[in-house]
XYZ file of C-alpha atoms in Angstrom:
265
model
C -11.449 8.274 93.164
C -9.678 6.469 90.330
C -11.242 3.960 88.002
C -9.272 1.156 89.648
C -10.482 2.128 93.102
C -14.060 2.544 91.954
C -14.408 -0.605 89.838
C -17.302 -2.746 90.995
C -17.920 -6.335 89.996
C -21.296 -8.055 90.030
C -20.964 -11.794 90.802
C -24.735 -12.116 90.486
C -27.261 -10.094 88.528
C -28.005 -6.826 90.373
C -26.390 -8.122 93.585
C -26.476 -5.377 96.202
C -28.552 -3.061 94.000
C -31.541 -1.266 95.449
C -33.077 -1.194 91.975
C -31.934 -1.967 88.421
C -30.476 0.785 86.263
C -30.673 1.282 82.512
C -28.573 2.708 79.729
C -30.747 5.822 79.907
C -29.859 6.243 83.582
C -26.179 6.165 82.664
C -26.715 8.822 80.004
C -28.345 11.123 82.547
C -25.437 10.694 84.959
C -22.951 11.280 82.148
C -24.632 14.555 81.244
C -24.488 15.697 84.854
C -20.826 14.709 85.111
C -19.868 16.650 81.978
C -21.824 19.706 83.085
C -20.026 19.656 86.429
C -16.642 19.266 84.732
C -17.310 22.171 82.359
C -18.338 24.342 85.328
C -15.191 23.270 87.214
C -17.346 21.786 89.958
C -14.875 18.971 90.492
C -16.366 17.595 93.702
C -19.723 17.181 91.967
C -17.947 15.689 88.965
C -16.190 13.090 91.132
C -19.480 12.223 92.822
C -21.207 11.661 89.475
C -18.345 9.443 88.347
C -18.742 7.425 91.539
C -22.476 7.198 90.842
C -21.714 5.883 87.354
C -19.417 3.199 88.732
C -22.129 2.146 91.174
C -24.777 2.076 88.443
C -22.931 -0.149 85.959
C -23.232 -3.423 87.962
C -26.976 -2.793 88.287
C -27.665 -2.541 84.551
C -30.782 -4.394 83.446
C -30.161 -3.864 79.734
C -27.231 -3.821 77.342
C -25.165 -0.674 77.416
C -25.013 1.164 74.082
C -21.661 1.530 72.324
C -21.815 5.329 72.488
C -22.719 5.207 76.177
C -19.713 2.987 76.847
C -17.524 5.395 74.883
C -18.782 8.383 76.852
C -18.248 6.475 80.100
C -14.615 5.863 79.162
C -14.275 9.516 78.152
C -15.452 10.670 81.563
C -13.011 8.217 83.131
C -10.236 9.800 81.068
C -11.153 13.256 82.364
C -10.957 12.067 85.950
C -7.683 10.215 85.379
C -6.132 13.292 83.762
C -7.180 15.442 86.703
C -5.448 12.977 89.008
C -2.293 13.073 86.863
C -2.713 9.454 85.788
C -1.763 10.091 82.167
C -1.447 6.403 81.239
C -5.002 5.700 82.397
C -6.293 8.853 80.701
C -4.805 7.815 77.360
C -6.025 4.218 77.733
C -9.529 5.460 78.572
C -9.611 7.807 75.583
C -8.440 4.930 73.374
C -11.163 2.674 74.815
C -13.735 5.351 73.986
C -12.547 5.537 70.367
C -12.508 1.744 70.105
C -16.044 1.475 71.484
C -17.441 4.109 69.122
C -15.221 4.919 66.122
C -15.041 8.649 65.517
C -15.878 9.451 69.130
C -14.763 12.882 70.329
C -15.297 14.692 73.586
C -17.408 17.869 73.308
C -15.361 20.972 72.501
C -16.816 22.613 75.598
C -15.112 19.911 77.653
C -11.901 19.264 75.706
C -10.957 22.220 73.530
C -8.837 21.619 70.442
C -5.200 22.360 71.166
C -5.614 22.084 74.918
C -3.129 20.003 76.949
C -5.832 17.375 77.429
C -6.591 17.060 73.703
C -3.052 15.839 73.066
C -3.826 12.650 74.970
C -7.069 11.818 73.160
C -5.289 10.248 70.180
C -2.045 9.277 71.885
C -2.667 5.542 71.388
C -2.911 4.122 67.867
C -5.666 1.495 67.947
C -4.068 -0.329 65.024
C -1.035 -1.113 67.154
C -3.009 -2.656 70.013
C -3.562 -6.371 69.521
C -6.799 -7.742 70.992
C -6.909 -10.998 72.913
C -9.579 -13.707 72.566
C -12.359 -14.006 75.116
C -13.825 -17.401 76.005
C -17.530 -17.558 75.086
C -19.950 -18.483 77.871
C -21.761 -21.804 78.133
C -24.968 -19.925 77.308
C -25.779 -16.417 76.182
C -23.006 -14.100 75.003
C -20.318 -11.788 76.318
C -20.759 -8.102 75.525
C -17.817 -5.722 75.663
C -18.447 -1.980 75.460
C -21.919 -2.415 74.062
C -21.451 -5.136 71.478
C -21.184 -8.886 71.412
C -17.646 -9.995 70.799
C -14.911 -12.479 71.490
C -11.945 -10.131 71.646
C -10.717 -7.635 74.199
C -7.893 -5.127 74.360
C -6.588 -5.919 77.855
C -4.725 -2.606 78.172
C -7.989 -0.642 77.968
C -10.824 -0.274 80.465
C -13.949 -2.091 79.329
C -17.610 -2.485 80.216
C -18.234 -6.225 80.563
C -21.683 -7.805 80.365
C -22.896 -11.403 80.273
C -26.260 -11.362 78.529
C -28.653 -14.181 77.690
C -31.755 -13.179 75.776
C -33.293 -10.259 77.651
C -31.491 -11.140 80.878
C -28.320 -9.372 81.987
C -26.563 -11.854 84.255
C -23.796 -9.488 85.289
C -22.163 -6.185 84.381
C -18.853 -4.659 85.435
C -16.649 -1.700 84.611
C -13.136 -3.132 84.499
C -9.876 -1.175 84.668
C -7.004 -1.947 82.281
C -5.514 -5.378 82.851
C -8.271 -6.637 85.147
C -9.451 -10.213 84.501
C -13.000 -10.720 83.333
C -15.503 -11.744 86.012
C -16.068 -15.489 86.226
C -18.915 -16.971 84.208
C -19.882 -20.521 83.124
C -17.684 -21.573 80.212
C -18.404 -24.324 77.663
C -17.769 -27.754 79.199
C -18.235 -26.625 82.787
C -20.650 -29.136 84.208
C -21.060 -30.685 80.768
C -19.078 -33.410 79.017
C -21.863 -35.966 79.237
C -20.563 -37.876 76.221
C -17.101 -38.199 77.676
C -18.578 -39.141 81.042
C -20.500 -42.046 79.519
C -17.559 -43.220 77.418
C -15.258 -43.367 80.423
C -17.884 -45.141 82.492
C -18.485 -47.770 79.776
C -14.729 -48.320 79.444
C -14.384 -48.787 83.183
C -17.230 -51.318 83.300
C -15.908 -53.266 80.307
C -12.440 -53.374 81.813
C -13.911 -54.647 85.074
C -15.650 -57.515 83.279
C -12.473 -58.498 81.430
C -10.420 -58.306 84.616
C -12.836 -60.518 86.549
C -12.873 -63.044 83.702
C -9.102 -63.089 83.476
C -8.812 -63.550 87.231
C -11.174 -66.519 87.065
C -9.198 -68.051 84.231
C -5.996 -67.554 86.168
C -7.439 -69.405 89.138
C -8.592 -72.234 86.869
C -5.181 -72.595 85.258
C -3.223 -72.534 88.506
C -3.940 -76.198 89.483
C -2.514 -77.382 86.157
C 0.984 -76.798 87.483
C 0.538 -79.322 90.310
C -2.019 -81.875 89.064
C -0.620 -85.302 88.049
C -3.593 -86.231 85.906
C -4.972 -84.605 82.742
C -5.575 -80.837 82.784
C -7.841 -78.814 80.518
C -5.214 -76.040 80.111
C -1.864 -77.741 80.744
C 0.646 -75.580 78.885
C 2.564 -72.605 80.267
C 1.887 -70.630 77.075
C -1.824 -70.534 77.791
C -1.197 -69.546 81.380
C 1.108 -66.745 80.177
C -1.608 -65.506 77.830
C -4.165 -65.441 80.629
C -1.766 -63.580 82.918
C -1.006 -61.058 80.180
C -4.715 -60.519 79.540
C -5.296 -60.001 83.239
C -2.492 -57.443 83.459
C -3.663 -55.465 80.440
C -7.281 -55.434 81.557
C -6.279 -54.352 85.065
C -4.258 -51.463 83.637
C -7.191 -50.486 81.428
C -9.496 -50.522 84.424
C -7.152 -48.300 86.414
C -6.767 -45.842 83.517
C -10.471 -45.634 82.751
C -11.434 -45.454 86.398
C -8.870 -42.769 87.119
C -9.921 -40.713 84.104
C -13.585 -40.983 85.001
C -12.887 -40.007 88.613
C -10.853 -37.006 87.466
C -13.665 -35.904 85.175
C -16.204 -36.301 87.968
C -14.136 -34.188 90.344
C -13.313 -31.374 87.916
C -16.361 -31.420 85.680
C -14.089 -30.567 82.717
C -12.826 -32.300 79.633
């Protein structure tokens, strides 16, 4: 089973989990996986890797950087065995990025072996990270540390953590989008909401007043006797005011409606 096939996302904290798992649980599974790999018990190794992928979404605490690195290292071993060299190299690079100086045990990857060539195949200095949008609350953790950058070509352990609560965890393959989470402004924007509403109300008042003035001026064009507002210039001014205020009302009302529907700035 490849990393891409085994990736599991958690749209809600511990969704579908019989019980929460911890970083210590992952370490135990990692040890079992490496022991099986060293003993060439590949079926057992694949099963432990599958167990690891199932355990990540159920994490109740933050994964440690070294644990994330070892998880990527095990993923590299599996990818190499399946002849997915690109994924193996990306996973090894992710392990080194998560924990600088990380190396696989010599009992697993011997120096000079065909597998060891791929451990340092990717130069981390040549891989440009991309920014990650912070959440509306809490923080995003990538491979065991809080951060706002991600190398999209590498697998990564994603976590959304707020205080002591892990909202969600996921082991993502290279290129996979981050799971959805509340971003700043989602459901917020109260200040903008009020400003648009005030503008709409003010424009309504001006429009109603201009309409009333327009109705009052209209008889001046047909009355024979004296008129309070007899000249066409005044009527033109009132009409102009009515047009501008109507446009303002439409703009403010449309903007406020759009904000209400999207909930975004």
